[in-house]
Tab-separated table of C-alpha atoms and ligand atoms in Angstrom:
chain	number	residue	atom	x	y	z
E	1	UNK	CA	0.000	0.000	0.000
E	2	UNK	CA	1.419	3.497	-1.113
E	3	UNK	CA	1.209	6.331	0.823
E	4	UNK	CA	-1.597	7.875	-1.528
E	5	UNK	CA	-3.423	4.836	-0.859
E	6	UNK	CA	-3.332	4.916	2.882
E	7	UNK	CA	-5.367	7.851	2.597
E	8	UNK	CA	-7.609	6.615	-0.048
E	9	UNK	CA	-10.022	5.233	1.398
E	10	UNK	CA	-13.169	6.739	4.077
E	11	UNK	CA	-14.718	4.480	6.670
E	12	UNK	CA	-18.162	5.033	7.478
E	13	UNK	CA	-20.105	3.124	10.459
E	14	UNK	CA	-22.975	2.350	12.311
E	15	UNK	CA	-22.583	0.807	15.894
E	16	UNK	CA	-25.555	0.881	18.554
E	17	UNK	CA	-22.971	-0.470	21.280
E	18	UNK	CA	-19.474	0.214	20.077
E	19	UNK	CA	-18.512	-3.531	18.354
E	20	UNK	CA	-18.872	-2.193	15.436
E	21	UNK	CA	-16.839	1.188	15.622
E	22	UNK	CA	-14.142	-0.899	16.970
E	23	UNK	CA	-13.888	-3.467	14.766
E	24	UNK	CA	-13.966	-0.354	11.674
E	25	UNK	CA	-10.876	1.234	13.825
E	26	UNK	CA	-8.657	-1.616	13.966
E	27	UNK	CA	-8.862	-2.712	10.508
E	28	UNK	CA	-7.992	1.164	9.554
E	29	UNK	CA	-5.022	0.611	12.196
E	30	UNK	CA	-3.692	-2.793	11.192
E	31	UNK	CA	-4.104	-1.714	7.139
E	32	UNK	CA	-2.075	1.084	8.513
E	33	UNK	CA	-4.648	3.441	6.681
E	34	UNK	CA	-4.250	7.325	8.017
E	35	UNK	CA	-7.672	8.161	7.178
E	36	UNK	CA	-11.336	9.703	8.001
E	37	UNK	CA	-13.757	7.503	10.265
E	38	UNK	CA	-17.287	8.690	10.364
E	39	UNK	CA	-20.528	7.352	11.784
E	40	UNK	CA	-23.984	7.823	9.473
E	41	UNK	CA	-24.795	9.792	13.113
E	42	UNK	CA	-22.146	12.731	12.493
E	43	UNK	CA	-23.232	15.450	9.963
E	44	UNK	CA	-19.705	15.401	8.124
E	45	UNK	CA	-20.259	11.449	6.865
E	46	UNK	CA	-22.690	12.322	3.568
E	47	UNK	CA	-19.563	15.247	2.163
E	48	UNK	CA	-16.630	12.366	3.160
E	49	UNK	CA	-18.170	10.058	0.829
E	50	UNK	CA	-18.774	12.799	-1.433
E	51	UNK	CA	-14.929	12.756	-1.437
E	52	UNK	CA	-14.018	9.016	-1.359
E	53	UNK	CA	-13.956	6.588	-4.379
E	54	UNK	CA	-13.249	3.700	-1.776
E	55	UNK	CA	-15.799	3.182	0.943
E	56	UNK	CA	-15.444	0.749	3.833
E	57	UNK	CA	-18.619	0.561	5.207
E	58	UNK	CA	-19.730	-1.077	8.358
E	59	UNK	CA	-22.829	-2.182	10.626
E	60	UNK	CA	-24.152	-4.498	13.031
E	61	UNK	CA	-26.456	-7.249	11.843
E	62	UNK	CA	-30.165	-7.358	13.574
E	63	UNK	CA	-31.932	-10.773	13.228
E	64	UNK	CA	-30.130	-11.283	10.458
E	65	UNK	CA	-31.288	-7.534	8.628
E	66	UNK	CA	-29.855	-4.432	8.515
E	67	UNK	CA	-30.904	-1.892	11.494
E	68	UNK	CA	-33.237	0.313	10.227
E	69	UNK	CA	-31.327	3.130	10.426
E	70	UNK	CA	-28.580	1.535	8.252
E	71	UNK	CA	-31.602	0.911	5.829
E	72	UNK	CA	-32.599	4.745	5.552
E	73	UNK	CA	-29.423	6.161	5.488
E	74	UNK	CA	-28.362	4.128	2.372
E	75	UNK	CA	-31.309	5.214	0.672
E	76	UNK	CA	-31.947	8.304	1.698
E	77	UNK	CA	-28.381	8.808	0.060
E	78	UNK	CA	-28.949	6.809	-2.848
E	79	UNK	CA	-27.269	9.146	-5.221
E	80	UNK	CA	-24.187	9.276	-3.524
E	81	UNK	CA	-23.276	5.153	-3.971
E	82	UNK	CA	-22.688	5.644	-7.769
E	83	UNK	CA	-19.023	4.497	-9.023
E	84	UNK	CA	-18.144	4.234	-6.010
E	85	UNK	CA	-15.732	0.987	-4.801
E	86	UNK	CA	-17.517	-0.243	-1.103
E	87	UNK	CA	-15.888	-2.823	0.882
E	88	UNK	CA	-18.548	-4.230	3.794
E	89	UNK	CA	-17.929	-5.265	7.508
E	90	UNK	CA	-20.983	-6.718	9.338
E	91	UNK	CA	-20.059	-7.548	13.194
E	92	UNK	CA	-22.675	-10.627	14.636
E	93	UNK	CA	-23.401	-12.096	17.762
E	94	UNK	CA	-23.561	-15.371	16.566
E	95	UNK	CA	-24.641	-15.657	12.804
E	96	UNK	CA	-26.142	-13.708	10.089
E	97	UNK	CA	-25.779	-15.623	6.774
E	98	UNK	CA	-25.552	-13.002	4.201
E	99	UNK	CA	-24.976	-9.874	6.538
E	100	UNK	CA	-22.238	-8.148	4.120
E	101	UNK	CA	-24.604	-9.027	1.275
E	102	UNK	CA	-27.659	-6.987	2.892
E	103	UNK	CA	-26.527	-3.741	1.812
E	104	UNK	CA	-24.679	-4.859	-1.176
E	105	UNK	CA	-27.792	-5.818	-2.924
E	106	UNK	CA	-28.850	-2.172	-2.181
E	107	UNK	CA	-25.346	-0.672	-2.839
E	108	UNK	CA	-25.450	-2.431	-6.597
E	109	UNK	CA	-28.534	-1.389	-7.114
E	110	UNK	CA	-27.698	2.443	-6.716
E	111	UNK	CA	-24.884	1.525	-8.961
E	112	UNK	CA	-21.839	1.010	-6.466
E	113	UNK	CA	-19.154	-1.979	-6.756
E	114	UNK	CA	-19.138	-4.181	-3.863
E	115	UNK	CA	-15.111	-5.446	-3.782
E	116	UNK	CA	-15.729	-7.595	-1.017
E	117	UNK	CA	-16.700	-8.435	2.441
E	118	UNK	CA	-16.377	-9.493	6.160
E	119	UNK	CA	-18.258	-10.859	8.952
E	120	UNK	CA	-17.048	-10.331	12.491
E	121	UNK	CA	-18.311	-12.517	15.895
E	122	UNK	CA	-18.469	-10.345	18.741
E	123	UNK	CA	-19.883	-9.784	22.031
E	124	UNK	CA	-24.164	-9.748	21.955
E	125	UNK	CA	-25.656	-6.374	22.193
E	126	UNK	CA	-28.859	-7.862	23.356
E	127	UNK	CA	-29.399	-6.746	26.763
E	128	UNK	CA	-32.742	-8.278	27.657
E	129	UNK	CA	-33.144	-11.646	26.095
E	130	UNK	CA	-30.708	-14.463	27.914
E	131	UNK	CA	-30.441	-16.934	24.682
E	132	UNK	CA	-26.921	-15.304	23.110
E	133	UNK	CA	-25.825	-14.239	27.191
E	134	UNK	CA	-21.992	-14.782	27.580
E	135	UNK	CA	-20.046	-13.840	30.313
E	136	UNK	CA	-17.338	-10.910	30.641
E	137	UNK	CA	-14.404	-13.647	30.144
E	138	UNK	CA	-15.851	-14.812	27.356
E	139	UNK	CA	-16.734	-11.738	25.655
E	140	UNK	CA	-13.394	-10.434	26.474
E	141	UNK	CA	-11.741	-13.657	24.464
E	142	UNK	CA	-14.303	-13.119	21.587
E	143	UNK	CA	-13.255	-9.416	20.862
E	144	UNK	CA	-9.561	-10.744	21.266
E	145	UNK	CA	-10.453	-13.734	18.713
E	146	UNK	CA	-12.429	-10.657	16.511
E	147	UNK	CA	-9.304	-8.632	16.333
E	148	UNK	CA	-6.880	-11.387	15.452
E	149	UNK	CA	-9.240	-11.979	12.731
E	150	UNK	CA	-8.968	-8.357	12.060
E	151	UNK	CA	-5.146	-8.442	11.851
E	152	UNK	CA	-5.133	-11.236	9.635
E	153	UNK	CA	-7.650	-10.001	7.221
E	154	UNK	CA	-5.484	-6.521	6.561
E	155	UNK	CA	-2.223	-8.692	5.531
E	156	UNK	CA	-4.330	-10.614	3.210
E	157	UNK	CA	-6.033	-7.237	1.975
E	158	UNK	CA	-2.724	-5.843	1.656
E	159	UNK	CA	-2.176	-8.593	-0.820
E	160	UNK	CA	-4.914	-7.988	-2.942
E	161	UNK	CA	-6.715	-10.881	-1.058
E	162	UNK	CA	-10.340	-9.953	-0.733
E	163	UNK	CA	-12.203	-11.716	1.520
E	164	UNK	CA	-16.280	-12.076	0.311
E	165	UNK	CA	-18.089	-12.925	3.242
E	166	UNK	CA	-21.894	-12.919	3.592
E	167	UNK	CA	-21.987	-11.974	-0.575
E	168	UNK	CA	-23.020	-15.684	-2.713
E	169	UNK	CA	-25.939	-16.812	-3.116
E	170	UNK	CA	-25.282	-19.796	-0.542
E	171	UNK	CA	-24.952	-16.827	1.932
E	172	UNK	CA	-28.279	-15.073	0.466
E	173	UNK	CA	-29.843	-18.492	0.955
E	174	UNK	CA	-28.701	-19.340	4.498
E	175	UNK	CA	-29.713	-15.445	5.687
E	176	UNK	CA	-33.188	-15.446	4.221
E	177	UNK	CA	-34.060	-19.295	5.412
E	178	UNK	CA	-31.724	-19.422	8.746
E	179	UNK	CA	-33.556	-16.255	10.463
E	180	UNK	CA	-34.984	-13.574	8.215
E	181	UNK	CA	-38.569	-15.417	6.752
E	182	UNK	CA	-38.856	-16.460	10.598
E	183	UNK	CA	-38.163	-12.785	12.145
E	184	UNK	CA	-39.269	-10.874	9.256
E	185	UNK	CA	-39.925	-7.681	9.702
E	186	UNK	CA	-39.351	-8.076	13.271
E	187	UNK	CA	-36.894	-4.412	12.754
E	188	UNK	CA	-39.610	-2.680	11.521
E	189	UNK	CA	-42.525	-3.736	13.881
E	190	UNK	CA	-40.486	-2.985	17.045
E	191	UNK	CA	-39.899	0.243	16.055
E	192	UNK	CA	-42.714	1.418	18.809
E	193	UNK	CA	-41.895	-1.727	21.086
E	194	UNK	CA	-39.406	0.052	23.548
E	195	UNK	CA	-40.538	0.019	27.282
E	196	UNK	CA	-39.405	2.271	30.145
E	197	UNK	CA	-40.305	2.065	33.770
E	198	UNK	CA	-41.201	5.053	34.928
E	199	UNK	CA	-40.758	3.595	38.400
E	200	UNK	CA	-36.700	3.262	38.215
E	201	UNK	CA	-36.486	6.106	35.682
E	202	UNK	CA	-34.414	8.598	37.411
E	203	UNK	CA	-34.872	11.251	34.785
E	204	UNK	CA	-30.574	11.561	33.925
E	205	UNK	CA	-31.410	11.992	30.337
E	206	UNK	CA	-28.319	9.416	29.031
E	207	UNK	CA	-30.403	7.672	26.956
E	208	UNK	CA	-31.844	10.629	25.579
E	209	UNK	CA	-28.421	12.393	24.771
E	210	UNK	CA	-27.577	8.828	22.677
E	211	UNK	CA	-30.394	7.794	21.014
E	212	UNK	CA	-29.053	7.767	17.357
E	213	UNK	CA	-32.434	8.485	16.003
E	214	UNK	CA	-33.527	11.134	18.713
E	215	UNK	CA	-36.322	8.240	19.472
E	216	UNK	CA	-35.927	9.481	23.437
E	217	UNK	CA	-37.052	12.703	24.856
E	218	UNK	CA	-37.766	13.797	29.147
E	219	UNK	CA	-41.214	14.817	30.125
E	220	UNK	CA	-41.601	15.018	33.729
E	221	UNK	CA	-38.413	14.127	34.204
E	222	UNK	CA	-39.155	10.499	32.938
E	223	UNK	CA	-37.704	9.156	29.253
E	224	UNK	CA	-40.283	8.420	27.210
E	225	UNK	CA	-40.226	7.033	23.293
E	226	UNK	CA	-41.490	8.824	20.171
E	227	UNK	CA	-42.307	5.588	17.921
E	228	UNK	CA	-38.839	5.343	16.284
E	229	UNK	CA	-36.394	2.917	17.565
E	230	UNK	CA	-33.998	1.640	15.631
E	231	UNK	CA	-33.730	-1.498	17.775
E	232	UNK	CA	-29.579	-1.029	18.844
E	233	UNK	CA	-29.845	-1.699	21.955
E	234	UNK	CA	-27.555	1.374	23.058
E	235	UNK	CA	-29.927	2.957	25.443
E	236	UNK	CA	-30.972	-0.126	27.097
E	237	UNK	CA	-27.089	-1.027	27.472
E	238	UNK	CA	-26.382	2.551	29.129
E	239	UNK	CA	-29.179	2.847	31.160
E	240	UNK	CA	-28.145	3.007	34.828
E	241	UNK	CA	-30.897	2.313	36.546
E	242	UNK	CA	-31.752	-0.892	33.899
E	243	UNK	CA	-35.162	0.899	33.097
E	244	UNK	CA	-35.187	-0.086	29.628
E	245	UNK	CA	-35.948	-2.863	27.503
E	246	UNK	CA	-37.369	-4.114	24.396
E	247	UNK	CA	-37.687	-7.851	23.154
E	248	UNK	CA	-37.414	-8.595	26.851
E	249	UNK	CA	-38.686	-7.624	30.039
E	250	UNK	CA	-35.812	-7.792	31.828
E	251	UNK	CA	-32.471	-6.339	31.543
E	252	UNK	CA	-30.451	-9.446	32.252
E	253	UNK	CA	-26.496	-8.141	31.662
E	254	UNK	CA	-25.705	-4.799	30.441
E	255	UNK	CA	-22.509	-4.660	27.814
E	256	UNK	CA	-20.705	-2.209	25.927
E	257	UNK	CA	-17.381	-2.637	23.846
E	258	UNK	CA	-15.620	-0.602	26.582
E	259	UNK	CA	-16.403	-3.537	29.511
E	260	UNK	CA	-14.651	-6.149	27.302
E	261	UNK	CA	-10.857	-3.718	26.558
E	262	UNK	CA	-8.487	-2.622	28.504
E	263	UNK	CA	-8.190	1.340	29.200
E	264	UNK	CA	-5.699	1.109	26.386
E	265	UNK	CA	-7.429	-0.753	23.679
E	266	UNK	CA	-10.513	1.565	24.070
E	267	UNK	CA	-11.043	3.390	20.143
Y	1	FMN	C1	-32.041	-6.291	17.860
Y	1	FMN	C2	-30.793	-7.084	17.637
Y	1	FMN	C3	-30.835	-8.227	16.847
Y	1	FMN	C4	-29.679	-8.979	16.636
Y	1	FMN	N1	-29.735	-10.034	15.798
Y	1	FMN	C5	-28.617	-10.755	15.540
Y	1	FMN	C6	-28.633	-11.825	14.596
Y	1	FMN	O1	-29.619	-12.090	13.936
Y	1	FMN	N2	-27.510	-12.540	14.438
Y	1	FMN	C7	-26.358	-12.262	15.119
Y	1	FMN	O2	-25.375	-12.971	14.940
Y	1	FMN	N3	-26.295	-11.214	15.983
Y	1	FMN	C8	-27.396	-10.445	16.205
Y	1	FMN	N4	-27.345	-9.380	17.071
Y	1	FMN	C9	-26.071	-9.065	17.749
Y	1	FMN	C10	-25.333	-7.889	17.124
Y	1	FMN	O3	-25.289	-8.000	15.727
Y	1	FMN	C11	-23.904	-7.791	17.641
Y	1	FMN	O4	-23.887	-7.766	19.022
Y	1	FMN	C12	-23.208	-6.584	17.055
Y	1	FMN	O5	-21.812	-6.776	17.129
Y	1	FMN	C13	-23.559	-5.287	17.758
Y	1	FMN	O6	-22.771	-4.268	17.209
Y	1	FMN	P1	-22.755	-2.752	17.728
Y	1	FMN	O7	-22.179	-2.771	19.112
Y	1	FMN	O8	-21.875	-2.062	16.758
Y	1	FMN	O9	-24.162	-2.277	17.708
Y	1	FMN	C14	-28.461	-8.598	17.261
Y	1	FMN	C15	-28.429	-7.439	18.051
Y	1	FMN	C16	-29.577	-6.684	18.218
Y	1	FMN	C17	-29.503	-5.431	19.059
Protein backbone atom coordinates (compact mmCIF):
# COMPACT_ATOMS: atom_id res chain seq x y z
CA UNK A 1 0.00 0.00 0.00
CA UNK A 2 1.42 3.50 -1.11
CA UNK A 3 1.21 6.33 0.82
CA UNK A 4 -1.60 7.88 -1.53
CA UNK A 5 -3.42 4.84 -0.86
CA UNK A 6 -3.33 4.92 2.88
CA UNK A 7 -5.37 7.85 2.60
CA UNK A 8 -7.61 6.62 -0.05
CA UNK A 9 -10.02 5.23 1.40
CA UNK A 10 -13.17 6.74 4.08
CA UNK A 11 -14.72 4.48 6.67
CA UNK A 12 -18.16 5.03 7.48
CA UNK A 13 -20.10 3.12 10.46
CA UNK A 14 -22.98 2.35 12.31
CA UNK A 15 -22.58 0.81 15.89
CA UNK A 16 -25.56 0.88 18.55
CA UNK A 17 -22.97 -0.47 21.28
CA UNK A 18 -19.47 0.21 20.08
CA UNK A 19 -18.51 -3.53 18.35
CA UNK A 20 -18.87 -2.19 15.44
CA UNK A 21 -16.84 1.19 15.62
CA UNK A 22 -14.14 -0.90 16.97
CA UNK A 23 -13.89 -3.47 14.77
CA UNK A 24 -13.97 -0.35 11.67
CA UNK A 25 -10.88 1.23 13.83
CA UNK A 26 -8.66 -1.62 13.97
CA UNK A 27 -8.86 -2.71 10.51
CA UNK A 28 -7.99 1.16 9.55
CA UNK A 29 -5.02 0.61 12.20
CA UNK A 30 -3.69 -2.79 11.19
CA UNK A 31 -4.10 -1.71 7.14
CA UNK A 32 -2.07 1.08 8.51
CA UNK A 33 -4.65 3.44 6.68
CA UNK A 34 -4.25 7.33 8.02
CA UNK A 35 -7.67 8.16 7.18
CA UNK A 36 -11.34 9.70 8.00
CA UNK A 37 -13.76 7.50 10.27
CA UNK A 38 -17.29 8.69 10.36
CA UNK A 39 -20.53 7.35 11.78
CA UNK A 40 -23.98 7.82 9.47
CA UNK A 41 -24.79 9.79 13.11
CA UNK A 42 -22.15 12.73 12.49
CA UNK A 43 -23.23 15.45 9.96
CA UNK A 44 -19.70 15.40 8.12
CA UNK A 45 -20.26 11.45 6.87
CA UNK A 46 -22.69 12.32 3.57
CA UNK A 47 -19.56 15.25 2.16
CA UNK A 48 -16.63 12.37 3.16
CA UNK A 49 -18.17 10.06 0.83
CA UNK A 50 -18.77 12.80 -1.43
CA UNK A 51 -14.93 12.76 -1.44
CA UNK A 52 -14.02 9.02 -1.36
CA UNK A 53 -13.96 6.59 -4.38
CA UNK A 54 -13.25 3.70 -1.78
CA UNK A 55 -15.80 3.18 0.94
CA UNK A 56 -15.44 0.75 3.83
CA UNK A 57 -18.62 0.56 5.21
CA UNK A 58 -19.73 -1.08 8.36
CA UNK A 59 -22.83 -2.18 10.63
CA UNK A 60 -24.15 -4.50 13.03
CA UNK A 61 -26.46 -7.25 11.84
CA UNK A 62 -30.16 -7.36 13.57
CA UNK A 63 -31.93 -10.77 13.23
CA UNK A 64 -30.13 -11.28 10.46
CA UNK A 65 -31.29 -7.53 8.63
CA UNK A 66 -29.86 -4.43 8.51
CA UNK A 67 -30.90 -1.89 11.49
CA UNK A 68 -33.24 0.31 10.23
CA UNK A 69 -31.33 3.13 10.43
CA UNK A 70 -28.58 1.53 8.25
CA UNK A 71 -31.60 0.91 5.83
CA UNK A 72 -32.60 4.74 5.55
CA UNK A 73 -29.42 6.16 5.49
CA UNK A 74 -28.36 4.13 2.37
CA UNK A 75 -31.31 5.21 0.67
CA UNK A 76 -31.95 8.30 1.70
CA UNK A 77 -28.38 8.81 0.06
CA UNK A 78 -28.95 6.81 -2.85
CA UNK A 79 -27.27 9.15 -5.22
CA UNK A 80 -24.19 9.28 -3.52
CA UNK A 81 -23.28 5.15 -3.97
CA UNK A 82 -22.69 5.64 -7.77
CA UNK A 83 -19.02 4.50 -9.02
CA UNK A 84 -18.14 4.23 -6.01
CA UNK A 85 -15.73 0.99 -4.80
CA UNK A 86 -17.52 -0.24 -1.10
CA UNK A 87 -15.89 -2.82 0.88
CA UNK A 88 -18.55 -4.23 3.79
CA UNK A 89 -17.93 -5.27 7.51
CA UNK A 90 -20.98 -6.72 9.34
CA UNK A 91 -20.06 -7.55 13.19
CA UNK A 92 -22.68 -10.63 14.64
CA UNK A 93 -23.40 -12.10 17.76
CA UNK A 94 -23.56 -15.37 16.57
CA UNK A 95 -24.64 -15.66 12.80
CA UNK A 96 -26.14 -13.71 10.09
CA UNK A 97 -25.78 -15.62 6.77
CA UNK A 98 -25.55 -13.00 4.20
CA UNK A 99 -24.98 -9.87 6.54
CA UNK A 100 -22.24 -8.15 4.12
CA UNK A 101 -24.60 -9.03 1.27
CA UNK A 102 -27.66 -6.99 2.89
CA UNK A 103 -26.53 -3.74 1.81
CA UNK A 104 -24.68 -4.86 -1.18
CA UNK A 105 -27.79 -5.82 -2.92
CA UNK A 106 -28.85 -2.17 -2.18
CA UNK A 107 -25.35 -0.67 -2.84
CA UNK A 108 -25.45 -2.43 -6.60
CA UNK A 109 -28.53 -1.39 -7.11
CA UNK A 110 -27.70 2.44 -6.72
CA UNK A 111 -24.88 1.53 -8.96
CA UNK A 112 -21.84 1.01 -6.47
CA UNK A 113 -19.15 -1.98 -6.76
CA UNK A 114 -19.14 -4.18 -3.86
CA UNK A 115 -15.11 -5.45 -3.78
CA UNK A 116 -15.73 -7.59 -1.02
CA UNK A 117 -16.70 -8.43 2.44
CA UNK A 118 -16.38 -9.49 6.16
CA UNK A 119 -18.26 -10.86 8.95
CA UNK A 120 -17.05 -10.33 12.49
CA UNK A 121 -18.31 -12.52 15.89
CA UNK A 122 -18.47 -10.35 18.74
CA UNK A 123 -19.88 -9.78 22.03
CA UNK A 124 -24.16 -9.75 21.95
CA UNK A 125 -25.66 -6.37 22.19
CA UNK A 126 -28.86 -7.86 23.36
CA UNK A 127 -29.40 -6.75 26.76
CA UNK A 128 -32.74 -8.28 27.66
CA UNK A 129 -33.14 -11.65 26.09
CA UNK A 130 -30.71 -14.46 27.91
CA UNK A 131 -30.44 -16.93 24.68
CA UNK A 132 -26.92 -15.30 23.11
CA UNK A 133 -25.83 -14.24 27.19
CA UNK A 134 -21.99 -14.78 27.58
CA UNK A 135 -20.05 -13.84 30.31
CA UNK A 136 -17.34 -10.91 30.64
CA UNK A 137 -14.40 -13.65 30.14
CA UNK A 138 -15.85 -14.81 27.36
CA UNK A 139 -16.73 -11.74 25.66
CA UNK A 140 -13.39 -10.43 26.47
CA UNK A 141 -11.74 -13.66 24.46
CA UNK A 142 -14.30 -13.12 21.59
CA UNK A 143 -13.25 -9.42 20.86
CA UNK A 144 -9.56 -10.74 21.27
CA UNK A 145 -10.45 -13.73 18.71
CA UNK A 146 -12.43 -10.66 16.51
CA UNK A 147 -9.30 -8.63 16.33
CA UNK A 148 -6.88 -11.39 15.45
CA UNK A 149 -9.24 -11.98 12.73
CA UNK A 150 -8.97 -8.36 12.06
CA UNK A 151 -5.15 -8.44 11.85
CA UNK A 152 -5.13 -11.24 9.63
CA UNK A 153 -7.65 -10.00 7.22
CA UNK A 154 -5.48 -6.52 6.56
CA UNK A 155 -2.22 -8.69 5.53
CA UNK A 156 -4.33 -10.61 3.21
CA UNK A 157 -6.03 -7.24 1.97
CA UNK A 158 -2.72 -5.84 1.66
CA UNK A 159 -2.18 -8.59 -0.82
CA UNK A 160 -4.91 -7.99 -2.94
CA UNK A 161 -6.72 -10.88 -1.06
CA UNK A 162 -10.34 -9.95 -0.73
CA UNK A 163 -12.20 -11.72 1.52
CA UNK A 164 -16.28 -12.08 0.31
CA UNK A 165 -18.09 -12.93 3.24
CA UNK A 166 -21.89 -12.92 3.59
CA UNK A 167 -21.99 -11.97 -0.57
CA UNK A 168 -23.02 -15.68 -2.71
CA UNK A 169 -25.94 -16.81 -3.12
CA UNK A 170 -25.28 -19.80 -0.54
CA UNK A 171 -24.95 -16.83 1.93
CA UNK A 172 -28.28 -15.07 0.47
CA UNK A 173 -29.84 -18.49 0.96
CA UNK A 174 -28.70 -19.34 4.50
CA UNK A 175 -29.71 -15.44 5.69
CA UNK A 176 -33.19 -15.45 4.22
CA UNK A 177 -34.06 -19.30 5.41
CA UNK A 178 -31.72 -19.42 8.75
CA UNK A 179 -33.56 -16.26 10.46
CA UNK A 180 -34.98 -13.57 8.22
CA UNK A 181 -38.57 -15.42 6.75
CA UNK A 182 -38.86 -16.46 10.60
CA UNK A 183 -38.16 -12.78 12.14
CA UNK A 184 -39.27 -10.87 9.26
CA UNK A 185 -39.92 -7.68 9.70
CA UNK A 186 -39.35 -8.08 13.27
CA UNK A 187 -36.89 -4.41 12.75
CA UNK A 188 -39.61 -2.68 11.52
CA UNK A 189 -42.53 -3.74 13.88
CA UNK A 190 -40.49 -2.98 17.05
CA UNK A 191 -39.90 0.24 16.06
CA UNK A 192 -42.71 1.42 18.81
CA UNK A 193 -41.89 -1.73 21.09
CA UNK A 194 -39.41 0.05 23.55
CA UNK A 195 -40.54 0.02 27.28
CA UNK A 196 -39.40 2.27 30.14
CA UNK A 197 -40.30 2.07 33.77
CA UNK A 198 -41.20 5.05 34.93
CA UNK A 199 -40.76 3.59 38.40
CA UNK A 200 -36.70 3.26 38.22
CA UNK A 201 -36.49 6.11 35.68
CA UNK A 202 -34.41 8.60 37.41
CA UNK A 203 -34.87 11.25 34.79
CA UNK A 204 -30.57 11.56 33.93
CA UNK A 205 -31.41 11.99 30.34
CA UNK A 206 -28.32 9.42 29.03
CA UNK A 207 -30.40 7.67 26.96
CA UNK A 208 -31.84 10.63 25.58
CA UNK A 209 -28.42 12.39 24.77
CA UNK A 210 -27.58 8.83 22.68
CA UNK A 211 -30.39 7.79 21.01
CA UNK A 212 -29.05 7.77 17.36
CA UNK A 213 -32.43 8.48 16.00
CA UNK A 214 -33.53 11.13 18.71
CA UNK A 215 -36.32 8.24 19.47
CA UNK A 216 -35.93 9.48 23.44
CA UNK A 217 -37.05 12.70 24.86
CA UNK A 218 -37.77 13.80 29.15
CA UNK A 219 -41.21 14.82 30.13
CA UNK A 220 -41.60 15.02 33.73
CA UNK A 221 -38.41 14.13 34.20
CA UNK A 222 -39.16 10.50 32.94
CA UNK A 223 -37.70 9.16 29.25
CA UNK A 224 -40.28 8.42 27.21
CA UNK A 225 -40.23 7.03 23.29
CA UNK A 226 -41.49 8.82 20.17
CA UNK A 227 -42.31 5.59 17.92
CA UNK A 228 -38.84 5.34 16.28
CA UNK A 229 -36.39 2.92 17.56
CA UNK A 230 -34.00 1.64 15.63
CA UNK A 231 -33.73 -1.50 17.78
CA UNK A 232 -29.58 -1.03 18.84
CA UNK A 233 -29.84 -1.70 21.96
CA UNK A 234 -27.56 1.37 23.06
CA UNK A 235 -29.93 2.96 25.44
CA UNK A 236 -30.97 -0.13 27.10
CA UNK A 237 -27.09 -1.03 27.47
CA UNK A 238 -26.38 2.55 29.13
CA UNK A 239 -29.18 2.85 31.16
CA UNK A 240 -28.15 3.01 34.83
CA UNK A 241 -30.90 2.31 36.55
CA UNK A 242 -31.75 -0.89 33.90
CA UNK A 243 -35.16 0.90 33.10
CA UNK A 244 -35.19 -0.09 29.63
CA UNK A 245 -35.95 -2.86 27.50
CA UNK A 246 -37.37 -4.11 24.40
CA UNK A 247 -37.69 -7.85 23.15
CA UNK A 248 -37.41 -8.59 26.85
CA UNK A 249 -38.69 -7.62 30.04
CA UNK A 250 -35.81 -7.79 31.83
CA UNK A 251 -32.47 -6.34 31.54
CA UNK A 252 -30.45 -9.45 32.25
CA UNK A 253 -26.50 -8.14 31.66
CA UNK A 254 -25.70 -4.80 30.44
CA UNK A 255 -22.51 -4.66 27.81
CA UNK A 256 -20.71 -2.21 25.93
CA UNK A 257 -17.38 -2.64 23.85
CA UNK A 258 -15.62 -0.60 26.58
CA UNK A 259 -16.40 -3.54 29.51
CA UNK A 260 -14.65 -6.15 27.30
CA UNK A 261 -10.86 -3.72 26.56
CA UNK A 262 -8.49 -2.62 28.50
CA UNK A 263 -8.19 1.34 29.20
CA UNK A 264 -5.70 1.11 26.39
CA UNK A 265 -7.43 -0.75 23.68
CA UNK A 266 -10.51 1.56 24.07
CA UNK A 267 -11.04 3.39 20.14
C1 LIG B 1 -32.04 -6.29 17.86
C2 LIG B 1 -30.79 -7.08 17.64
C3 LIG B 1 -30.84 -8.23 16.85
C4 LIG B 1 -29.68 -8.98 16.64
N1 LIG B 1 -29.74 -10.03 15.80
C5 LIG B 1 -28.62 -10.75 15.54
C6 LIG B 1 -28.63 -11.82 14.60
O1 LIG B 1 -29.62 -12.09 13.94
N2 LIG B 1 -27.51 -12.54 14.44
C7 LIG B 1 -26.36 -12.26 15.12
O2 LIG B 1 -25.37 -12.97 14.94
N3 LIG B 1 -26.29 -11.21 15.98
C8 LIG B 1 -27.40 -10.45 16.20
N4 LIG B 1 -27.35 -9.38 17.07
C9 LIG B 1 -26.07 -9.06 17.75
C10 LIG B 1 -25.33 -7.89 17.12
O3 LIG B 1 -25.29 -8.00 15.73
C11 LIG B 1 -23.90 -7.79 17.64
O4 LIG B 1 -23.89 -7.77 19.02
C12 LIG B 1 -23.21 -6.58 17.06
O5 LIG B 1 -21.81 -6.78 17.13
C13 LIG B 1 -23.56 -5.29 17.76
O6 LIG B 1 -22.77 -4.27 17.21
P1 LIG B 1 -22.76 -2.75 17.73
O7 LIG B 1 -22.18 -2.77 19.11
O8 LIG B 1 -21.87 -2.06 16.76
O9 LIG B 1 -24.16 -2.28 17.71
C14 LIG B 1 -28.46 -8.60 17.26
C15 LIG B 1 -28.43 -7.44 18.05
C16 LIG B 1 -29.58 -6.68 18.22
C17 LIG B 1 -29.50 -5.43 19.06
Amino acid sequence: MNEKDKRNVVAIYFSGTGNTKYCVHMLMQELGVQSEIYSIEEGEAVDAIKRYKNLIFAYPIQYSNLPEIVREFIIANAELWNGKNIFILATMGAFSGDGAGLSARLFRKYGAVVTGGLHIKMPDSVADVKALKKPDKENRELVRRANEKLKQVAVKLKQGKIPKDGLSIWHHVAGLFGQRLYFYNKTRKSKDRLKIDRTKCVGCGECVEHCPKNNLVLREKKAQAKGDCTMCYRCINRCPVQAITLLGDKVICQGVIENYLEENERV
